CSV table of C-alpha atoms in Angstrom, one decimal:
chain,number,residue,atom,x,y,z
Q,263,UNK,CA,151.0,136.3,143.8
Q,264,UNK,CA,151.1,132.5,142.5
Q,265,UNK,CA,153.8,131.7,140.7
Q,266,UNK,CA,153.4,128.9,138.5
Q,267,UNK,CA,155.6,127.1,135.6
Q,268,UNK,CA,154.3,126.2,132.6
Q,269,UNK,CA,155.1,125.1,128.6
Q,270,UNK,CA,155.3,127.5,126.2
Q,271,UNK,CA,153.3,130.8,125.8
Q,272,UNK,CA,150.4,129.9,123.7
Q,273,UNK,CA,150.7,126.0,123.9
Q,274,UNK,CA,147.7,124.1,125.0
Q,275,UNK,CA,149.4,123.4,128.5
Q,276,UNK,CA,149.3,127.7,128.6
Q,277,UNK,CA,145.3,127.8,127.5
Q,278,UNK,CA,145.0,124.7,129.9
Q,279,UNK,CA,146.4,126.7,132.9
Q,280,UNK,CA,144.5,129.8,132.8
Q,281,UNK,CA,141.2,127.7,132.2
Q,282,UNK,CA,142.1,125.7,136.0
Q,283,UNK,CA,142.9,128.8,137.1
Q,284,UNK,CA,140.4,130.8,135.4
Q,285,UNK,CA,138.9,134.4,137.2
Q,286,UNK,CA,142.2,133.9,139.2
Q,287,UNK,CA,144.5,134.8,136.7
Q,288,UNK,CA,145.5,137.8,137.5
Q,289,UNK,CA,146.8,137.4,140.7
Q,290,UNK,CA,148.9,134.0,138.7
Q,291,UNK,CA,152.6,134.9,137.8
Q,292,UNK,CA,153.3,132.3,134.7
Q,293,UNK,CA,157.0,131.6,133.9
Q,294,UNK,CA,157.1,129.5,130.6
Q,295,UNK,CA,159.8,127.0,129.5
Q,296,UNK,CA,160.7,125.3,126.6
Q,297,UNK,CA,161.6,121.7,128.4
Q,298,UNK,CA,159.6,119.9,130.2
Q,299,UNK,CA,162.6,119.1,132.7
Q,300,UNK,CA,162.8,123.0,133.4
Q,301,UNK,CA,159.0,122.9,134.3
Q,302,UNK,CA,159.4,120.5,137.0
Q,303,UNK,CA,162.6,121.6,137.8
Q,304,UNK,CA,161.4,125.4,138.6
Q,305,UNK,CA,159.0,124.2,141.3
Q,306,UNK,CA,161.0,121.3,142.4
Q,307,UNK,CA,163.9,124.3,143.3
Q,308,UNK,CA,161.6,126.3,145.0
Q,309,UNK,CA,161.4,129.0,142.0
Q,310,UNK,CA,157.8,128.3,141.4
Q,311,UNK,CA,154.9,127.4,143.5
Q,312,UNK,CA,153.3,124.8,140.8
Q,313,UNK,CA,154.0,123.3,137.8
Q,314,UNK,CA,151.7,122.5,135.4
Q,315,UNK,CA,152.1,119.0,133.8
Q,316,UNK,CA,150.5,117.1,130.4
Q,317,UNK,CA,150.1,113.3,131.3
Q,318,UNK,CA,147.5,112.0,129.2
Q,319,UNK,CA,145.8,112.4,125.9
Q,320,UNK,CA,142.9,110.4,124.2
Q,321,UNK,CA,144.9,109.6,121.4
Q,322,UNK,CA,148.4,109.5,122.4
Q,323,UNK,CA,147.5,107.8,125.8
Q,324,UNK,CA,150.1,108.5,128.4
Q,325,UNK,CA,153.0,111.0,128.1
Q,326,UNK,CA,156.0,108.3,129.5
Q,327,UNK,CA,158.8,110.8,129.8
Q,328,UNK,CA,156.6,113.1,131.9
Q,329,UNK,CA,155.3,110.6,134.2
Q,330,UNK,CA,158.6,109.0,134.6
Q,331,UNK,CA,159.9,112.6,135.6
Q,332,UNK,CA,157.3,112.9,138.3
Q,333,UNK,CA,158.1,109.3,139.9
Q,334,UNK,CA,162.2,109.5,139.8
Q,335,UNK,CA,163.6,113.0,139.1
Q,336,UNK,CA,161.2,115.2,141.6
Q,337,UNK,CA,159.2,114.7,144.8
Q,338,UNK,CA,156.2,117.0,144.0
Q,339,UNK,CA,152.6,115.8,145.4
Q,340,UNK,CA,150.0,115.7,142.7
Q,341,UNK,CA,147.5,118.9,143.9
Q,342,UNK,CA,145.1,118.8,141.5
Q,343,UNK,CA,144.1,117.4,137.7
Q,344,UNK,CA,141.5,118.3,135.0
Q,345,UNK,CA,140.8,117.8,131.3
Q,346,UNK,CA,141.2,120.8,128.6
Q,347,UNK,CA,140.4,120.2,125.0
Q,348,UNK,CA,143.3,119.8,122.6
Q,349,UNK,CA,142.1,121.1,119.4
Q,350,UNK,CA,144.7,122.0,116.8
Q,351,UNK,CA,144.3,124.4,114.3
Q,352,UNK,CA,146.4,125.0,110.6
Q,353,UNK,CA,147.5,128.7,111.2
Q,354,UNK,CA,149.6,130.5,109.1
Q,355,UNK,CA,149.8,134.5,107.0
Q,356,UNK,CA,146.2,134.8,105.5
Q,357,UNK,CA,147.7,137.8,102.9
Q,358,UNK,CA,150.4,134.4,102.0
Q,359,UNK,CA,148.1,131.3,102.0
Q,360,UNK,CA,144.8,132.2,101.1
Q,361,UNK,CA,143.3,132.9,97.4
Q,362,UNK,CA,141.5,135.8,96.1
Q,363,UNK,CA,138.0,134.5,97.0
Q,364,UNK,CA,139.4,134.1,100.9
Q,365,UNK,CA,139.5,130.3,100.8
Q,366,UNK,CA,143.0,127.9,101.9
Q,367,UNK,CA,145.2,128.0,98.9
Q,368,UNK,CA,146.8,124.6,99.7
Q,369,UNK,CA,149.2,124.5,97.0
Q,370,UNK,CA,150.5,127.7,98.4
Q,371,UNK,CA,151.4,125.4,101.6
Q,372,UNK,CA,155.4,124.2,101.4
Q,373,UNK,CA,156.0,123.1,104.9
Q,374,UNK,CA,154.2,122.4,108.0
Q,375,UNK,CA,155.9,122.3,111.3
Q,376,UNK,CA,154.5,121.4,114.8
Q,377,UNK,CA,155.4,119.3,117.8
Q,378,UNK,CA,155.2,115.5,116.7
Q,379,UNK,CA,152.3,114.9,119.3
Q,380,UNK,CA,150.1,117.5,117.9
Q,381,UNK,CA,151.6,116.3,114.0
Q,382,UNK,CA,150.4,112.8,114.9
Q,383,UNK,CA,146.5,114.2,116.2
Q,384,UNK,CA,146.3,115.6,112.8
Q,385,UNK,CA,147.7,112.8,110.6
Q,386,UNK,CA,144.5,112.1,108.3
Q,387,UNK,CA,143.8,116.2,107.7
Q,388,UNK,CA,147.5,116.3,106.5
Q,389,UNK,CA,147.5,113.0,104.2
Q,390,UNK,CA,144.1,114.7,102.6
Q,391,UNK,CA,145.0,117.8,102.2
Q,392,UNK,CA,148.7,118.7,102.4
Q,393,UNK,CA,150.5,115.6,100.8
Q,394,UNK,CA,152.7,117.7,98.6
Q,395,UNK,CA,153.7,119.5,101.9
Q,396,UNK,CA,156.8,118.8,104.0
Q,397,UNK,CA,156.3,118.4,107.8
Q,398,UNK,CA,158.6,119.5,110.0
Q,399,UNK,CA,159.0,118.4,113.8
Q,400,UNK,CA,159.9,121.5,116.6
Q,401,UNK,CA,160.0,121.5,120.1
Q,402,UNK,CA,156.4,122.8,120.9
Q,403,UNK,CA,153.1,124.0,118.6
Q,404,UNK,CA,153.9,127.6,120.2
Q,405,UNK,CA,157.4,127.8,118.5
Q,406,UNK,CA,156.1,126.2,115.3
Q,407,UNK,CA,153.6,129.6,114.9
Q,408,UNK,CA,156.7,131.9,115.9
Q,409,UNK,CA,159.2,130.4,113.1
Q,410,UNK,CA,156.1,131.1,110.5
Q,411,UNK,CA,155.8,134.3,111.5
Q,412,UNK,CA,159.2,134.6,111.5
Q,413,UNK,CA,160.0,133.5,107.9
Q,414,UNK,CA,157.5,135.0,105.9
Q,415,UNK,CA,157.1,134.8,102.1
Q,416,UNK,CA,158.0,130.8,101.8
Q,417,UNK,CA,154.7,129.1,102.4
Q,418,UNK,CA,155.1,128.2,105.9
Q,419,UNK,CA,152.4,127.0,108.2
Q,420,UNK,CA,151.7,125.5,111.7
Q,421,UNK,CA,149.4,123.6,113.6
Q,422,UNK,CA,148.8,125.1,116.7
Q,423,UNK,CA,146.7,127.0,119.5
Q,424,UNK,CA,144.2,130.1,118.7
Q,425,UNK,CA,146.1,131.9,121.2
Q,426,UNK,CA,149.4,131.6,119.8
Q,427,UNK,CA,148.5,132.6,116.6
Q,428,UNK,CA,146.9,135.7,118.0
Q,429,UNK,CA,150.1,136.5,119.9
Q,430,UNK,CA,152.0,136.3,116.9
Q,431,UNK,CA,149.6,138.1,114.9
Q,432,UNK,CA,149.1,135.5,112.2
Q,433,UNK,CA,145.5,133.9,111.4
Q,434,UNK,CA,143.7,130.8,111.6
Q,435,UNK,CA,143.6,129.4,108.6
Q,436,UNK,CA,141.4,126.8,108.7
Q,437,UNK,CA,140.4,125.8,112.8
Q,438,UNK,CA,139.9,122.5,114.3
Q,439,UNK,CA,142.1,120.1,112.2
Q,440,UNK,CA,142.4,117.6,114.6
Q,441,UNK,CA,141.2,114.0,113.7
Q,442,UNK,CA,139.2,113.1,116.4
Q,443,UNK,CA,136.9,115.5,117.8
Q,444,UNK,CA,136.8,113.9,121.2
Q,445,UNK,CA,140.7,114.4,122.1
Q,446,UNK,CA,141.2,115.8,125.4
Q,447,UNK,CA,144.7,116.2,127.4
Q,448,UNK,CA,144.5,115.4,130.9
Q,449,UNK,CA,147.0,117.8,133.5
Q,450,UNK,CA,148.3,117.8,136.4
Q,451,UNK,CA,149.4,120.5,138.6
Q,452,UNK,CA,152.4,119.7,140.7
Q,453,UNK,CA,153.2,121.4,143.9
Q,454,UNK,CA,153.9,121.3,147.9
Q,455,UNK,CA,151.1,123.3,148.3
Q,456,UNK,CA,147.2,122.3,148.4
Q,457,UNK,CA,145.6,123.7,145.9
Q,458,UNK,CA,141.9,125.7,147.5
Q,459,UNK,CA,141.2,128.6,144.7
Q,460,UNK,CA,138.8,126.2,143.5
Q,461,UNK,CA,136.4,123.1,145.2
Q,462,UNK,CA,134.8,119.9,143.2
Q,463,UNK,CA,132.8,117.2,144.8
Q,464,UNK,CA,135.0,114.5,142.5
Q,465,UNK,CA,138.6,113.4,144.2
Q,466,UNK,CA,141.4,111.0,143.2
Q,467,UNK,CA,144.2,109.7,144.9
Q,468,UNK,CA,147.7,108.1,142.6
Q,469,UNK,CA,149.8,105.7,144.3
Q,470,UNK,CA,152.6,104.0,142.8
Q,471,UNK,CA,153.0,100.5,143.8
Q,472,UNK,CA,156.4,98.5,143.5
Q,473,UNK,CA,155.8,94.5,143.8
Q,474,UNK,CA,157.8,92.0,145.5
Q,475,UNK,CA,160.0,89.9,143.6
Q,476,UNK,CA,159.6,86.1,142.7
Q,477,UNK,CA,155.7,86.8,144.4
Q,478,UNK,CA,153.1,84.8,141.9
Q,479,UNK,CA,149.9,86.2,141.9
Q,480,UNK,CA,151.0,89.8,143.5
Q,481,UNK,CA,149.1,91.8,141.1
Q,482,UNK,CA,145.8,89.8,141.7
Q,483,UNK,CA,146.4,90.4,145.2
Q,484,UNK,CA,146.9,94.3,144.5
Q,485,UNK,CA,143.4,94.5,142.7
Q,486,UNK,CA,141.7,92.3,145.1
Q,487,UNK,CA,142.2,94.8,147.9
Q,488,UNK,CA,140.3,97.5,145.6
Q,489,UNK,CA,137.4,94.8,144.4
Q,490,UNK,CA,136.1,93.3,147.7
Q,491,UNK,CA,136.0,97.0,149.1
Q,492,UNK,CA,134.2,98.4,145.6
Q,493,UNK,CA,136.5,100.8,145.5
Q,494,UNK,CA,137.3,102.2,141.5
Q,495,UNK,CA,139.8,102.6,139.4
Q,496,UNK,CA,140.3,105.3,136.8
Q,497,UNK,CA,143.6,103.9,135.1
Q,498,UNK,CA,146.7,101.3,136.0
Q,499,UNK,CA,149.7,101.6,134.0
Q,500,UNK,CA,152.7,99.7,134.1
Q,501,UNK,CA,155.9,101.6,133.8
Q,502,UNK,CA,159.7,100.0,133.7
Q,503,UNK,CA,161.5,100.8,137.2
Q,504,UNK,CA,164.6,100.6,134.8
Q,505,UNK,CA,166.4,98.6,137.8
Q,506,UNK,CA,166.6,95.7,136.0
Q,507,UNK,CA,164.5,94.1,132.5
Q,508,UNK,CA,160.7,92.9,133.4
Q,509,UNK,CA,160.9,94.7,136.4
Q,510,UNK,CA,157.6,97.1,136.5
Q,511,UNK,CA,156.1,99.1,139.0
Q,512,UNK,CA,152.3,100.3,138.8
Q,513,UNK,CA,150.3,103.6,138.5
Q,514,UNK,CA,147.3,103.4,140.2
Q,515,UNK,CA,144.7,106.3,139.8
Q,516,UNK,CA,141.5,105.7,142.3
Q,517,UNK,CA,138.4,107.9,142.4
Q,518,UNK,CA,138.3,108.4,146.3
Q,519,UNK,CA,140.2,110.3,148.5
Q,520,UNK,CA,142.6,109.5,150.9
Q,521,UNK,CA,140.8,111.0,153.7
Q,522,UNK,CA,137.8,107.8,153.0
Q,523,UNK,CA,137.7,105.3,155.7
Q,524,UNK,CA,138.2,102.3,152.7
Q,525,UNK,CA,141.5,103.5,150.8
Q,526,UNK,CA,144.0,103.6,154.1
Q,527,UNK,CA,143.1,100.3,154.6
Q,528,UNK,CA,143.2,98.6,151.1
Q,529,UNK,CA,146.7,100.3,151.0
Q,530,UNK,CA,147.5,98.8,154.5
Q,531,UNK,CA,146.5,95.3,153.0
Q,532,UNK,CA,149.0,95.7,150.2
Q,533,UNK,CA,151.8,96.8,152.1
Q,534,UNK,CA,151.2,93.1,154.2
Q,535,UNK,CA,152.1,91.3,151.5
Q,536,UNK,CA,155.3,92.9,150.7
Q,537,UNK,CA,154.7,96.0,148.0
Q,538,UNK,CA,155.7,99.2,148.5
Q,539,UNK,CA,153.4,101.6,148.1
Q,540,UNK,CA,154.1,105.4,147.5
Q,541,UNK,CA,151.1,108.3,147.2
Q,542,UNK,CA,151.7,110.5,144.8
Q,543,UNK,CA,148.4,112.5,145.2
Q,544,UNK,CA,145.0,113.0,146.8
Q,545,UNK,CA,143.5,115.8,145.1
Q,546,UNK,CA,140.4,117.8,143.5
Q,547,UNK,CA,139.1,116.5,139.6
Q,548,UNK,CA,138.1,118.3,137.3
Q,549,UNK,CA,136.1,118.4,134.1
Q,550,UNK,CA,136.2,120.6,131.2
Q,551,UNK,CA,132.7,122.5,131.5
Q,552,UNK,CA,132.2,124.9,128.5
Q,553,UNK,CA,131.3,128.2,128.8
């Protein structure tokens, strides 16, 4: 058995998890947390064998407290990453919020509570619909759907997972609410073991790359050692080593594994001219393939 931590039941990092794992889940043991921190934390302690970790969205961009939890509060090698659609959905008691004719009753709508990131995905569908509505921040889309159900008869809603509102027994009142119908939320899963339940002919290796001080022209070195060797790269990202202010280290994300004859090398040419360079990662990619 696998055991695995995770966000909440019924979140999108839940339905992201069982799609990477997929016709493996039953032999997966899923422990679910409200904190991020307690995610990591549970594999980091040895409780879990994986974590499962949001880092990016298409909207949002990068999630900064989780990636600054998997450089400095935990050692845990990057074993694999893919992309799972993050669709939100206005869910809610159909008997409450819908009219006699089956359609949404909006007025009928008081409140609206979710986690801000999912609020913010679904800012223009609330403005045009729900203006009269007050929205309400929680700690995850999954607990959002439990208070509604919890507090029936005052015109509660949330915005949220199918899955959670089918656990809850509540309906979908009106699905895919998101703004942008392109807005994916790319994972990690986080682990001292490899990951081999499943293969894909794509790779990427992250290293984090601390510069010298007083060292003009550093960073032009750093990419040079990628360029002459044609060797791409997916994302950089600057993040505060919160030493001292201005002072940055870099996320690198490159499509090639470590185990290539070009990316030891371009890392040894760095490290010559003074960075430190840590790898986080070489592991499998994965896309989100429909069914």
């Amino acid at each position: 058995m696998i055991n695995v931590a995770c966000l909440t039941k019924g979140s999108t990092s839940d339905e992201a998890a069982k799609y990477l794992f997929g016709a493996h889940n039953d032999s997966i043991q899923y422990t679910y947390h409200r904190m991020i921190a307690d995610v990591f934390l549970a594999t980091a302690e040895g409780k879990t064998d994986y974590s499962i970790i949001p880092i990016e969205n298409t909207i949002d961009g990068s999630v900064g407290l989780h990636t600054d939890w998997l450089v400095d509060e935990v050692d845990l090698p990057i074993q694999a990453e893919w992309v799972y659609p993050s669709i939100q959905n206005l869910i809610g008691p159909a008997s409450e919020l819908l009219d006699d004719t089956g359609g949404l009753a909006y007025e009928r709508i008081t409140k609206v509570m979710s986690h801000p990131v999912a609020m913010a995905q679904c800012t223009q569908y609330l403005k045009r619909h729900l203006p009269h509505a007050e929205l309400e921040h929680v700690g995850s889309t999954s607990e959002a759907v439990r208070i509604v159900r919890d507090n029936p008869g005052r015109g509660w809603a949330a915005i949220g997972q199918v899955s959670a509102a089918a656990d809850n027994n509540l309906s979908v009142l009106e699905a895919a609410v998101t703004d942008h119908d392109n807005n994916f939320t790319r994972f990690l899963l986080v682990g001292s073991k490899p990951f081999t339940i499943r293969e894909s002919a794509a790779h990427k290796t992250s290293i984090l790359i601390t510069m010298p001080e007083d060292y003009p022209g550093a960073l032009h070195q750093v990419l040079s050692a990628f360029s002459w060797r044609r060797i791409n790269l997916s994302r950089i990202e600057s993040r505060p080593t919160k030493k001292k202010l201005g002072n940055y280290y870099f996320l690198i994300d490159i499509e090639m594994s470590l185990d290539t004859v070009l990316l030891p090398s371009a890392i040894a040419e760095i490290e010559a001219i003074g960075c430190q360079v840590r790898v986080l990662g070489s592991y499998p990619s994965f896309k989100y393939v429909t069914a």
